[in-house]
Structures are given as C-alpha cells and as structure tokens.
Amino acid sequence: MSYETILTEIKGNVGLITLNRPKALNALNSRVMTELVAALQQFEADEAVGAMVITGSVKAFAAGADIKEMRDKTAVDMLKGSFVDAWDSIMQISKPIIAATSGWVLGGGCELALLCDMIVAGETTKFGQPEINLGIIPGAGGTQRLTRAVGKALAMEIILNDRKLSAKEALAFGLVNCVVSVEHYLDEALALAQSIAERAPVAVRLGKEAVNQAFETGLTQGAYVERRLFHLTFATEDRTEGMSAFIEKRPAQWRGK
Ligand code: CAA
C-alpha cells in the first residue's frame, strides 16, 4: 500500500512508520491519522512483524493536530469526525509500539507518543500540550495519560500554562525509556523493537495487555486479569518450548503458537 503522508518499511522484524509532512512539522491531519492506523493494522496482520516503531523528523516527531484543518470546524464537525476513532484504533493494536522522538512532541503529537507503549527520546525532544494557547484543551488522552505519568501538579502546569518538558525531565518522570543522542535515537528504538520482536509473540502480546490493565482497573481487578492472562500463556506451545529450552540449556525457538 502506498501512502501520502507517512513512509513505511520493514526492518528485520520491525514495522517502521515515519510521519512525513516535514513542511507542517508532521502536524496530524485526518489523512495522517487514517494512514497511520492503516499502516499499524497492516503490520499487526503481518506475522513477520513483531513490533512497530513510529518516528518523525529530527525537528519534530509531530507538532500536534493540524490547526489549519481544525480552524473552521464546529463542535458537531469534531464530534462526527473520525479523529477520535483513529486513536481508539491505535489502542486496539496488540503488538508493541515504540515512539522514537526528536524535536517537538506537542499536542496530539505528545498524545500519540504517550499512546505508544514505550518512548525512546532523542536528547532534543521537547514534550508539551500547548493547546491552551489555542483556546482548547488536549483531546486525545493528554489530560489522562500525562497526569498518570507525571502526576497532577506538573500535568496541570503543562496543560494550563504550556510548560514544556525536556527529554531529561521526561526520563526523570518515567515518561520515556531512555534519552539518546540525535544521531542514535532511531537506531536505539529499532534495536529495542527488534529485541522484543524476537521474543515469544503471544507472551509479548499478553504482557502488553496486562500492563495496560494497570491504567484501566484497580489493583485487585488488574491482578485478576493478569492471573488469567498468565494462565493463558500455559496454553501456548511457546510456553512449553521456553521452559524446555531453559532446562535443556539451549536457546528457545519461538513459533508464536
Ligand atoms: N498544525 C498545522 N500546521 C502546523 C502545526 C500544527 N499543529 N505546527 C506547525 N505547523 C506549520 C506552521 O504553520 C508552519 O507552516 P507555514 O510554513 O506554512 O507557515 C510550519 O509548520 C513550520 O512551523 P513554524 O514556522 O511555526 O516553525 P517554528 O520552528 O517557528 O515553531 C513550533 C515550531 C513551536 C512547533 C510551532 O510551529 C508551533 O507552536 N506549532 C503549533 C503547536 C501546537 O499548538 N500544537 C497543538 C495543536 S492542537 C492539538 O494537538 C489538539 C489535540 O489535543 C488533539
């Protein structure tokens, strides 16, 4: 499939998506969101792909939702639009998604990075939710995911007063996995994705589902869901292979079954 606003390629076992609207700093218009979802779903269905990386340019991962596209929209246009559907579709992807960020990660761009499972940040990355400057608030999960990541006081400052977070600050708050030089952040993200892609695929998928439950439920219910998913891993051939390989002192051969 060919796209207008993104580039896609498979590197090893990793599906790489590059947001590609450099003149608009990768602003997320409806075309980008539709193509992004289509590409993620294509990689989701491809058995050769075990993990995905979303990246942008060195100057901007993404500078937010497209303000030029949004300016003339009414509340009802926004309500009826497919913008929110795209975010829900990304949440349904079962394989791990890593954001490889650099430069501006703003508004919907920040929300997209937060929706990913992990973030490898180039050292120039600046996270922010500057919607307040436009007379709006974040609309793709920013008030919720950012607050869970950095706590209420700082989230309020970021959302109400356009406070930006540097890559190092984001690392200190556990928002990102690591901070890497601009030359290496994409390679680092691809290496992390490849390493995950080489592990038992069903267990990776269930592990992602279980961790995400921590954001949806209380401790007792979350631990219950985890227990059930843990039990489910015992129905896989990979579980038998993994334990046998350990005991026989050899590398496991994962089959995704
Ligand atoms: N939407 C549409 N176009 C955008 C854009 C956006 N979010 N961000 C940047 N662009 C465009 C600019 O209009 C400009 O285009 P032209 O050359 O045609 O004028 C081009 O990208 C380059 O931008 P700048 O000249 O502004 O570049 P800069 O280096 O001086 O500044 C910046 C960079 C600080 C990121 C600045 O562009 C900026 O503040 N962008 C807007 C950020 C923003 O407000 N994001 C939130 C959007 S709302 C949202 O995301 C809602 C939600 O929760 C879903």
PDB file of C-alpha atoms in Angstrom, residues 38-160:
ATOM      1  CA  ALA A  38      -3.905   1.605   8.159  1.00  0.00           C
ATOM      2  CA  ALA A  39      -0.139   1.059   8.400  1.00  0.00           C
ATOM      3  CA  LEU A  40      -0.322  -0.113  12.016  1.00  0.00           C
ATOM      4  CA  GLN A  41      -3.115  -2.525  11.127  1.00  0.00           C
ATOM      5  CA  GLN A  42      -1.103  -3.817   8.157  1.00  0.00           C
ATOM      6  CA  PHE A  43       1.870  -4.519  10.436  1.00  0.00           C
ATOM      7  CA  GLU A  44      -0.468  -6.013  13.046  1.00  0.00           C
ATOM      8  CA  ALA A  45      -1.642  -8.557  10.453  1.00  0.00           C
ATOM      9  CA  ASP A  46       1.888  -9.352   9.209  1.00  0.00           C
ATOM     10  CA  GLU A  47       3.321 -12.380  11.044  1.00  0.00           C
ATOM     11  CA  ALA A  48       6.854 -11.326  10.147  1.00  0.00           C
ATOM     12  CA  VAL A  49       6.425  -8.133  12.188  1.00  0.00           C
ATOM     13  CA  GLY A  50       6.778  -8.445  15.957  1.00  0.00           C
ATOM     14  CA  ALA A  51       6.897  -4.786  16.986  1.00  0.00           C
ATOM     15  CA  MET A  52       6.485  -1.340  15.476  1.00  0.00           C
ATOM     16  CA  VAL A  53       8.259   1.999  15.677  1.00  0.00           C
ATOM     17  CA  ILE A  54       6.645   5.358  14.927  1.00  0.00           C
ATOM     18  CA  THR A  55       9.012   8.240  14.281  1.00  0.00           C
ATOM     19  CA  GLY A  56       9.014  11.699  12.731  1.00  0.00           C
ATOM     20  CA  SER A  57      11.837  14.026  11.715  1.00  0.00           C
ATOM     21  CA  VAL A  58      14.748  15.325  13.764  1.00  0.00           C
ATOM     22  CA  LYS A  59      12.973  18.705  14.057  1.00  0.00           C
ATOM     23  CA  ALA A  60       9.566  17.317  15.019  1.00  0.00           C
ATOM     24  CA  PHE A  61       8.061  13.999  15.947  1.00  0.00           C
ATOM     25  CA  ALA A  62       4.732  15.811  15.481  1.00  0.00           C
ATOM     26  CA  ALA A  63       3.673  19.383  16.343  1.00  0.00           C
ATOM     27  CA  GLY A  64       0.118  18.378  17.179  1.00  0.00           C
ATOM     28  CA  ALA A  65      -3.226  18.091  15.482  1.00  0.00           C
ATOM     29  CA  ASP A  66      -3.404  20.150  12.289  1.00  0.00           C
ATOM     30  CA  ILE A  67      -4.545  23.605  13.383  1.00  0.00           C
ATOM     31  CA  LYS A  68      -5.205  24.710   9.786  1.00  0.00           C
ATOM     32  CA  GLU A  69      -7.538  21.743   9.288  1.00  0.00           C
ATOM     33  CA  MET A  70      -9.284  22.355  12.624  1.00  0.00           C
ATOM     34  CA  ARG A  71      -9.753  26.129  12.439  1.00  0.00           C
ATOM     35  CA  ASP A  72     -13.136  26.171  10.664  1.00  0.00           C
ATOM     36  CA  LYS A  73     -14.608  23.095  12.287  1.00  0.00           C
ATOM     37  CA  THR A  74     -17.647  23.284  14.549  1.00  0.00           C
ATOM     38  CA  ALA A  75     -18.141  21.253  17.699  1.00  0.00           C
ATOM     39  CA  VAL A  76     -20.501  18.995  15.763  1.00  0.00           C
ATOM     40  CA  ASP A  77     -17.914  18.525  12.968  1.00  0.00           C
ATOM     41  CA  MET A  78     -15.418  17.432  15.617  1.00  0.00           C
ATOM     42  CA  LEU A  79     -17.975  15.148  17.253  1.00  0.00           C
ATOM     43  CA  LYS A  80     -18.831  13.469  13.961  1.00  0.00           C
ATOM     44  CA  GLY A  81     -15.247  13.338  12.647  1.00  0.00           C
ATOM     45  CA  SER A  82     -13.130  10.223  12.638  1.00  0.00           C
ATOM     46  CA  PHE A  83     -10.310  11.871  14.625  1.00  0.00           C
ATOM     47  CA  VAL A  84     -11.176  10.120  17.882  1.00  0.00           C
ATOM     48  CA  ASP A  85     -11.828   6.788  16.116  1.00  0.00           C
ATOM     49  CA  ALA A  86      -8.230   6.744  14.912  1.00  0.00           C
ATOM     50  CA  TRP A  87      -6.920   6.971  18.473  1.00  0.00           C
ATOM     51  CA  ASP A  88      -9.236   4.174  19.574  1.00  0.00           C
ATOM     52  CA  SER A  89      -7.977   2.035  16.671  1.00  0.00           C
ATOM     53  CA  ILE A  90      -4.353   2.579  17.739  1.00  0.00           C
ATOM     54  CA  MET A  91      -5.290   1.384  21.242  1.00  0.00           C
ATOM     55  CA  GLN A  92      -6.504  -1.894  19.716  1.00  0.00           C
ATOM     56  CA  ILE A  93      -3.077  -2.799  18.262  1.00  0.00           C
ATOM     57  CA  SER A  94      -1.811  -5.808  20.208  1.00  0.00           C
ATOM     58  CA  LYS A  95       1.854  -5.679  19.160  1.00  0.00           C
ATOM     59  CA  PRO A  96       4.194  -3.288  20.992  1.00  0.00           C
ATOM     60  CA  ILE A  97       4.602   0.204  19.528  1.00  0.00           C
ATOM     61  CA  ILE A  98       7.635   2.344  20.325  1.00  0.00           C
ATOM     62  CA  ALA A  99       7.744   6.086  19.656  1.00  0.00           C
ATOM     63  CA  ALA A 100      11.170   7.334  18.555  1.00  0.00           C
ATOM     64  CA  THR A 101      11.019  11.063  19.240  1.00  0.00           C
ATOM     65  CA  SER A 102      13.100  14.103  18.466  1.00  0.00           C
ATOM     66  CA  GLY A 103      12.392  17.828  18.497  1.00  0.00           C
ATOM     67  CA  TRP A 104       8.800  18.934  19.015  1.00  0.00           C
ATOM     68  CA  VAL A 105       6.373  16.431  20.527  1.00  0.00           C
ATOM     69  CA  LEU A 106       3.387  18.697  21.030  1.00  0.00           C
ATOM     70  CA  GLY A 107      -0.358  18.463  21.494  1.00  0.00           C
ATOM     71  CA  GLY A 108      -1.699  15.467  19.585  1.00  0.00           C
ATOM     72  CA  GLY A 109       1.943  14.534  18.850  1.00  0.00           C
ATOM     73  CA  CYS A 110       2.592  14.206  22.577  1.00  0.00           C
ATOM     74  CA  GLU A 111      -0.638  12.257  22.965  1.00  0.00           C
ATOM     75  CA  LEU A 112       0.429   9.930  20.142  1.00  0.00           C
ATOM     76  CA  ALA A 113       3.793   9.316  21.840  1.00  0.00           C
ATOM     77  CA  LEU A 114       2.009   8.677  25.162  1.00  0.00           C
ATOM     78  CA  LEU A 115      -0.328   6.223  23.434  1.00  0.00           C
ATOM     79  CA  CYS A 116       2.693   4.205  22.323  1.00  0.00           C
ATOM     80  CA  ASP A 117       3.961   1.538  24.727  1.00  0.00           C
ATOM     81  CA  MET A 118       7.470   2.926  25.056  1.00  0.00           C
ATOM     82  CA  ILE A 119       9.306   6.099  24.096  1.00  0.00           C
ATOM     83  CA  VAL A 120      12.948   6.356  23.035  1.00  0.00           C
ATOM     84  CA  ALA A 121      13.691  10.074  23.140  1.00  0.00           C
ATOM     85  CA  GLY A 122      16.378  11.910  21.227  1.00  0.00           C
ATOM     86  CA  GLU A 123      18.065  14.427  23.530  1.00  0.00           C
ATOM     87  CA  THR A 124      16.440  17.420  21.772  1.00  0.00           C
ATOM     88  CA  THR A 125      12.918  16.140  22.377  1.00  0.00           C
ATOM     89  CA  LYS A 126      10.539  18.671  23.907  1.00  0.00           C
ATOM     90  CA  PHE A 127       7.177  17.397  25.128  1.00  0.00           C
ATOM     91  CA  GLY A 128       4.252  19.764  25.577  1.00  0.00           C
ATOM     92  CA  GLN A 129       0.499  20.272  25.443  1.00  0.00           C
ATOM     93  CA  PRO A 130       0.222  23.847  24.138  1.00  0.00           C
ATOM     94  CA  GLU A 131      -3.499  23.614  23.296  1.00  0.00           C
ATOM     95  CA  ILE A 132      -4.236  26.292  25.916  1.00  0.00           C
ATOM     96  CA  ASN A 133      -2.650  28.827  23.523  1.00  0.00           C
ATOM     97  CA  LEU A 134      -5.388  27.977  21.004  1.00  0.00           C
ATOM     98  CA  GLY A 135      -8.235  28.238  23.481  1.00  0.00           C
ATOM     99  CA  ILE A 136      -8.733  24.475  23.666  1.00  0.00           C
ATOM    100  CA  ILE A 137      -7.578  21.563  25.826  1.00  0.00           C
ATOM    101  CA  PRO A 138      -5.957  18.253  24.794  1.00  0.00           C
ATOM    102  CA  GLY A 139      -8.483  15.968  23.145  1.00  0.00           C
ATOM    103  CA  ALA A 140      -6.680  12.679  22.553  1.00  0.00           C
ATOM    104  CA  GLY A 141      -5.950  11.480  26.060  1.00  0.00           C
ATOM    105  CA  GLY A 142      -3.332  14.033  27.127  1.00  0.00           C
ATOM    106  CA  THR A 143      -5.053  15.118  30.337  1.00  0.00           C
ATOM    107  CA  GLN A 144      -5.326  11.475  31.405  1.00  0.00           C
ATOM    108  CA  ARG A 145      -2.118   9.806  30.229  1.00  0.00           C
ATOM    109  CA  LEU A 146       0.158  12.721  31.087  1.00  0.00           C
ATOM    110  CA  THR A 147      -1.345  13.033  34.571  1.00  0.00           C
ATOM    111  CA  ARG A 148      -0.770   9.334  35.205  1.00  0.00           C
ATOM    112  CA  ALA A 149       2.824   9.706  34.006  1.00  0.00           C
ATOM    113  CA  VAL A 150       3.971  12.910  35.724  1.00  0.00           C
ATOM    114  CA  GLY A 151       1.421  13.466  38.491  1.00  0.00           C
ATOM    115  CA  LYS A 152      -1.254  16.105  38.952  1.00  0.00           C
ATOM    116  CA  ALA A 153       0.761  19.226  39.784  1.00  0.00           C
ATOM    117  CA  LEU A 154       3.108  19.047  36.804  1.00  0.00           C
ATOM    118  CA  ALA A 155       0.354  17.908  34.431  1.00  0.00           C
ATOM    119  CA  MET A 156      -1.660  20.978  35.450  1.00  0.00           C
ATOM    120  CA  GLU A 157       1.319  23.215  34.692  1.00  0.00           C
ATOM    121  CA  ILE A 158       1.926  21.557  31.316  1.00  0.00           C
ATOM    122  CA  ILE A 159      -1.739  21.722  30.287  1.00  0.00           C
ATOM    123  CA  LEU A 160      -2.763  25.045  31.850  1.00  0.00           C
TER     124      LEU A 160
END
